[in-house]
C-alpha positions as protocol buffer text, in pm:
chain_id: "A"
residue {
  index: 1
  type: GLY
  ca { x: -1134 y: 1084 z: -134 }
}
residue {
  index: 2
  type: VAL
  ca { x: -864 y: 1312 z: -266 }
}
residue {
  index: 3
  type: PRO
  ca { x: -795 y: 1605 z: -30 }
}
residue {
  index: 4
  type: GLY
  ca { x: -752 y: 1963 z: -153 }
}
residue {
  index: 5
  type: ASP
  ca { x: -373 y: 1929 z: -181 }
}
residue {
  index: 6
  type: LEU
  ca { x: -420 y: 1632 z: -421 }
}
residue {
  index: 7
  type: ALA
  ca { x: -251 y: 1389 z: -182 }
}
residue {
  index: 8
  type: LEU
  ca { x: -336 y: 1029 z: -263 }
}
residue {
  index: 9
  type: LYS
  ca { x: -585 y: 895 z: -7 }
}
residue {
  index: 10
  type: PRO
  ca { x: -664 y: 629 z: 98 }
}
residue {
  index: 11
  type: GLU
  ca { x: -326 y: 460 z: 116 }
}
residue {
  index: 12
  type: ILE
  ca { x: -438 y: 100 z: 161 }
}
residue {
  index: 13
  type: THR
  ca { x: -757 y: -104 z: 190 }
}
residue {
  index: 14
  type: ALA
  ca { x: -831 y: -337 z: 481 }
}
residue {
  index: 15
  type: PRO
  ca { x: -1107 y: -587 z: 541 }
}
residue {
  index: 16
  type: GLY
  ca { x: -1388 y: -390 z: 697 }
}
residue {
  index: 17
  type: GLU
  ca { x: -1715 y: -521 z: 560 }
}
residue {
  index: 18
  type: ASN
  ca { x: -1927 y: -797 z: 715 }
}
residue {
  index: 19
  type: ILE
  ca { x: -1670 y: -870 z: 988 }
}
residue {
  index: 20
  type: TYR
  ca { x: -1789 y: -1114 z: 1254 }
}
residue {
  index: 21
  type: ALA
  ca { x: -1708 y: -927 z: 1575 }
}
residue {
  index: 22
  type: PRO
  ca { x: -1808 y: -893 z: 1943 }
}
residue {
  index: 23
  type: GLN
  ca { x: -2118 y: -680 z: 2004 }
}
residue {
  index: 24
  type: ALA
  ca { x: -2200 y: -453 z: 2296 }
}
residue {
  index: 25
  type: ASN
  ca { x: -2458 y: -703 z: 2429 }
}
residue {
  index: 26
  type: GLY
  ca { x: -2191 y: -968 z: 2483 }
}
residue {
  index: 27
  type: GLY
  ca { x: -2275 y: -1161 z: 2168 }
}
residue {
  index: 28
  type: TYR
  ca { x: -2129 y: -1161 z: 1820 }
}
residue {
  index: 29
  type: GLY
  ca { x: -2256 y: -1021 z: 1493 }
}
residue {
  index: 30
  type: SER
  ca { x: -2162 y: -885 z: 1153 }
}
residue {
  index: 31
  type: MET
  ca { x: -2031 y: -528 z: 1149 }
}
residue {
  index: 32
  type: SER
  ca { x: -1888 y: -303 z: 877 }
}
residue {
  index: 33
  type: GLY
  ca { x: -1694 y: 19 z: 847 }
}
residue {
  index: 34
  type: THR
  ca { x: -1373 y: 187 z: 957 }
}
residue {
  index: 35
  type: SER
  ca { x: -1424 y: 53 z: 1308 }
}
residue {
  index: 36
  type: MET
  ca { x: -1372 y: -295 z: 1161 }
}
residue {
  index: 37
  type: ALA
  ca { x: -1092 y: -206 z: 915 }
}
residue {
  index: 38
  type: ALA
  ca { x: -875 y: -24 z: 1170 }
}
residue {
  index: 39
  type: PRO
  ca { x: -830 y: -330 z: 1395 }
}
residue {
  index: 40
  type: SER
  ca { x: -745 y: -538 z: 1086 }
}
residue {
  index: 41
  type: ILE
  ca { x: -458 y: -307 z: 992 }
}
residue {
  index: 42
  type: ALA
  ca { x: -348 y: -279 z: 1356 }
}
residue {
  index: 43
  type: GLY
  ca { x: -330 y: -658 z: 1384 }
}
residue {
  index: 44
  type: MET
  ca { x: -143 y: -690 z: 1056 }
}
residue {
  index: 45
  type: SER
  ca { x: 101 y: -421 z: 1169 }
}
residue {
  index: 46
  type: ALA
  ca { x: 166 y: -609 z: 1495 }
}
residue {
  index: 47
  type: VAL
  ca { x: 245 y: -930 z: 1305 }
}
residue {
  index: 48
  type: ILE
  ca { x: 477 y: -744 z: 1066 }
}
residue {
  index: 49
  type: SER
  ca { x: 643 y: -563 z: 1357 }
}
residue {
  index: 50
  type: GLU
  ca { x: 731 y: -899 z: 1513 }
}
residue {
  index: 51
  type: TYR
  ca { x: 862 y: -1022 z: 1175 }
}
residue {
  index: 52
  type: ILE
  ca { x: 1082 y: -712 z: 1140 }
}
residue {
  index: 53
  type: GLN
  ca { x: 1220 y: -754 z: 1493 }
}
residue {
  index: 54
  type: ARG
  ca { x: 1292 y: -1127 z: 1456 }
}
residue {
  index: 55
  type: ASN
  ca { x: 1476 y: -1073 z: 1127 }
}
residue {
  index: 56
  type: GLY
  ca { x: 1670 y: -758 z: 1223 }
}
residue {
  index: 57
  type: LEU
  ca { x: 1521 y: -568 z: 930 }
}
residue {
  index: 58
  type: GLU
  ca { x: 1543 y: -223 z: 1092 }
}
residue {
  index: 59
  type: GLN
  ca { x: 1921 y: -258 z: 1107 }
}
residue {
  index: 60
  type: LYS
  ca { x: 1940 y: -423 z: 764 }
}
residue {
  index: 61
  type: THR
  ca { x: 1731 y: -158 z: 586 }
}
residue {
  index: 62
  type: GLY
  ca { x: 1805 y: 154 z: 790 }
}
residue {
  index: 63
  type: LEU
  ca { x: 1432 y: 230 z: 806 }
}
residue {
  index: 64
  type: SER
  ca { x: 1224 y: 282 z: 1117 }
}
residue {
  index: 65
  type: LYS
  ca { x: 992 y: -2 z: 1207 }
}
residue {
  index: 66
  type: ARG
  ca { x: 688 y: 218 z: 1128 }
}
residue {
  index: 67
  type: ALA
  ca { x: 817 y: 311 z: 782 }
}
residue {
  index: 68
  type: LEU
  ca { x: 912 y: -48 z: 705 }
}
residue {
  index: 69
  type: ILE
  ca { x: 570 y: -179 z: 814 }
}
residue {
  index: 70
  type: GLN
  ca { x: 400 y: 71 z: 583 }
}
residue {
  index: 71
  type: SER
  ca { x: 632 y: -10 z: 295 }
}
residue {
  index: 72
  type: LEU
  ca { x: 590 y: -386 z: 332 }
}
residue {
  index: 73
  type: LEU
  ca { x: 211 y: -356 z: 355 }
}
residue {
  index: 74
  type: MET
  ca { x: 177 y: -118 z: 61 }
}
residue {
  index: 75
  type: SER
  ca { x: 437 y: -296 z: -156 }
}
residue {
  index: 76
  type: THR
  ca { x: 255 y: -627 z: -127 }
}
residue {
  index: 77
  type: ALA
  ca { x: -108 y: -508 z: -131 }
}
residue {
  index: 78
  type: VAL
  ca { x: -330 y: -673 z: -391 }
}
residue {
  index: 79
  type: PRO
  ca { x: -515 y: -432 z: -623 }
}
residue {
  index: 80
  type: LEU
  ca { x: -890 y: -486 z: -612 }
}
residue {
  index: 81
  type: LYS
  ca { x: -1085 y: -521 z: -934 }
}
residue {
  index: 82
  type: GLU
  ca { x: -1436 y: -436 z: -1039 }
}
residue {
  index: 83
  type: LYS
  ca { x: -1672 y: -695 z: -1187 }
}
residue {
  index: 84
  type: ASP
  ca { x: -1543 y: -612 z: -1537 }
}
residue {
  index: 85
  type: LYS
  ca { x: -1188 y: -700 z: -1415 }
}
residue {
  index: 86
  type: GLU
  ca { x: -1071 y: -338 z: -1432 }
}
residue {
  index: 87
  type: GLU
  ca { x: -873 y: -226 z: -1128 }
}
residue {
  index: 88
  type: TYR
  ca { x: -1037 y: 24 z: -899 }
}
residue {
  index: 89
  type: SER
  ca { x: -869 y: 362 z: -905 }
}
residue {
  index: 90
  type: PRO
  ca { x: -598 y: 412 z: -641 }
}
residue {
  index: 91
  type: ARG
  ca { x: -814 y: 706 z: -528 }
}
residue {
  index: 92
  type: LYS
  ca { x: -1065 y: 445 z: -411 }
}
residue {
  index: 93
  type: GLN
  ca { x: -838 y: 169 z: -278 }
}
residue {
  index: 94
  type: GLY
  ca { x: -489 y: 311 z: -230 }
}
residue {
  index: 95
  type: SER
  ca { x: -227 y: 46 z: -303 }
}
residue {
  index: 96
  type: GLY
  ca { x: -487 y: -231 z: -274 }
}
residue {
  index: 97
  type: LEU
  ca { x: -602 y: -484 z: -16 }
}
residue {
  index: 98
  type: ALA
  ca { x: -348 y: -542 z: 261 }
}
residue {
  index: 99
  type: ASN
  ca { x: -204 y: -894 z: 262 }
}
residue {
  index: 100
  type: VAL
  ca { x: -10 y: -977 z: 578 }
}
residue {
  index: 101
  type: LYS
  ca { x: 119 y: -1312 z: 448 }
}
residue {
  index: 102
  type: SER
  ca { x: 276 y: -1145 z: 145 }
}
residue {
  index: 103
  type: ALA
  ca { x: 419 y: -869 z: 364 }
}
residue {
  index: 104
  type: VAL
  ca { x: 611 y: -1118 z: 582 }
}
residue {
  index: 105
  type: THR
  ca { x: 727 y: -1342 z: 298 }
}
residue {
  index: 106
  type: THR
  ca { x: 825 y: -1093 z: 28 }
}
residue {
  index: 107
  type: PRO
  ca { x: 1193 y: -1086 z: -67 }
}
residue {
  index: 108
  type: ALA
  ca { x: 1174 y: -715 z: -152 }
}
residue {
  index: 109
  type: TYR
  ca { x: 983 y: -394 z: -93 }
}
residue {
  index: 110
  type: VAL
  ca { x: 940 y: -70 z: -286 }
}
residue {
  index: 111
  type: MET
  ca { x: 1061 y: 276 z: -188 }
}
residue {
  index: 112
  type: VAL
  ca { x: 933 y: 582 z: -370 }
}
residue {
  index: 113
  type: GLY
  ca { x: 1176 y: 871 z: -397 }
}
residue {
  index: 114
  type: LYS
  ca { x: 1485 y: 893 z: -181 }
}
residue {
  index: 115
  type: LYS
  ca { x: 1542 y: 666 z: 117 }
}
residue {
  index: 116
  type: GLU
  ca { x: 1635 y: 959 z: 342 }
}
residue {
  index: 117
  type: GLY
  ca { x: 1320 y: 1102 z: 497 }
}
residue {
  index: 118
  type: ASN
  ca { x: 1097 y: 842 z: 331 }
}
residue {
  index: 119
  type: ASP
  ca { x: 793 y: 766 z: 544 }
}
residue {
  index: 120
  type: GLY
  ca { x: 743 y: 418 z: 397 }
}
residue {
  index: 121
  type: LYS
  ca { x: 432 y: 513 z: 205 }
}
residue {
  index: 122
  type: VAL
  ca { x: 469 y: 350 z: -133 }
}
residue {
  index: 123
  type: LYS
  ca { x: 292 y: 603 z: -348 }
}
residue {
  index: 124
  type: ALA
  ca { x: 380 y: 860 z: -609 }
}
residue {
  index: 125
  type: GLU
  ca { x: 178 y: 1174 z: -550 }
}
residue {
  index: 126
  type: LEU
  ca { x: 195 y: 1367 z: -875 }
}
residue {
  index: 127
  type: GLY
  ca { x: -10 y: 1659 z: -747 }
}
residue {
  index: 128
  type: ASP
  ca { x: -124 y: 1949 z: -957 }
}
residue {
  index: 129
  type: ASP
  ca { x: 25 y: 2064 z: -1285 }
}
residue {
  index: 130
  type: PRO
  ca { x: -7 y: 2444 z: -1255 }
}
residue {
  index: 131
  type: ASP
  ca { x: 197 y: 2509 z: -1572 }
}
residue {
  index: 132
  type: ARG
  ca { x: -14 y: 2254 z: -1764 }
}
residue {
  index: 133
  type: THR
  ca { x: 292 y: 2081 z: -1909 }
}
residue {
  index: 134
  type: GLY
  ca { x: 142 y: 1732 z: -1879 }
}
residue {
  index: 135
  type: VAL
  ca { x: 480 y: 1599 z: -1772 }
}
residue {
  index: 136
  type: TYR
  ca { x: 502 y: 1401 z: -1447 }
}
residue {
  index: 137
  type: GLN
  ca { x: 799 y: 1212 z: -1309 }
}
residue {
  index: 138
  type: PHE
  ca { x: 875 y: 1005 z: -1005 }
}
residue {
  index: 139
  type: SER
  ca { x: 1134 y: 749 z: -910 }
}
residue {
  index: 140
  type: PHE
  ca { x: 1124 y: 431 z: -709 }
}
residue {
  index: 141
  type: GLN
  ca { x: 1356 y: 153 z: -611 }
}
residue {
  index: 142
  type: VAL
  ca { x: 1302 y: -211 z: -530 }
}
residue {
  index: 143
  type: CYS
  ca { x: 1491 y: -294 z: -210 }
}
residue {
  index: 144
  type: ASN
  ca { x: 1605 y: -654 z: -172 }
}
residue {
  index: 145
  type: ILE
  ca { x: 1587 y: -792 z: 184 }
}
residue {
  index: 146
  type: SER
  ca { x: 1673 y: -1147 z: 88 }
}
residue {
  index: 147
  type: ASP
  ca { x: 2013 y: -1305 z: 39 }
}
residue {
  index: 148
  type: LYS
  ca { x: 1940 y: -1386 z: -325 }
}
residue {
  index: 149
  type: TYR
  ca { x: 1929 y: -1178 z: -641 }
}
residue {
  index: 150
  type: GLN
  ca { x: 1577 y: -1076 z: -737 }
}
residue {
  index: 151
  type: TYR
  ca { x: 1455 y: -1017 z: -1091 }
}
residue {
  index: 152
  type: TYR
  ca { x: 1137 y: -834 z: -1184 }
}
residue {
  index: 153
  type: THR
  ca { x: 954 y: -738 z: -1497 }
}
residue {
  index: 154
  type: LEU
  ca { x: 795 y: -396 z: -1481 }
}
residue {
  index: 155
  type: ASP
  ca { x: 423 y: -393 z: -1543 }
}
residue {
  index: 156
  type: SER
  ca { x: 186 y: -103 z: -1504 }
}
residue {
  index: 157
  type: SER
  ca { x: -174 y: 0 z: -1509 }
}
residue {
  index: 158
  type: VAL
  ca { x: -278 y: 345 z: -1616 }
}
residue {
  index: 159
  type: LEU
  ca { x: -595 y: 438 z: -1437 }
}
residue {
  index: 160
  type: THR
  ca { x: -797 y: 754 z: -1473 }
}
residue {
  index: 161
  type: GLU
  ca { x: -1136 y: 868 z: -1367 }
}
residue {
  index: 162
  type: THR
  ca { x: -1344 y: 1065 z: -1609 }
}
residue {
  index: 163
  type: LEU
  ca { x: -1528 y: 1357 z: -1461 }
}
residue {
  index: 164
  type: LEU
  ca { x: -1844 y: 1431 z: -1648 }
}
residue {
  index: 165
  type: GLU
  ca { x: -1971 y: 1786 z: -1660 }
}
residue {
  index: 166
  type: ASN
  ca { x: -2342 y: 1854 z: -1682 }
}
């Protein structure tokens, strides 16, 4: 959920439900939860780390491997949808379901804010509006890691959650 400082959490969703995994008794069975999602993200990060190293992307982008892994994962995550085809709120899924294949084949990744000091987390945290202006701004850039020009059409989803008062 959203912490007290209104930071956007979670940042990404990983497979963690009904995972066929080793059990304490030496057999295998279906397990769910963070203990299943964490190894999924760790494995994806290892694959992406190897991809970054083999392609010299730390030198090419000027980002640390950790920041680049996060940016590639979050930039290529697939937003999950409810049964009515509406996207779940980012407060429930972060940037979406991690997709390692997309992360290692994408020609570009997104950076939010300035490159200097960026931690690779592709999210715009708008925070509170203490003056109640209703005006929020953020910037992002699409960083090309391919040798070809890339063209994109901006699309967006505006998602809110209604809080009902009793």
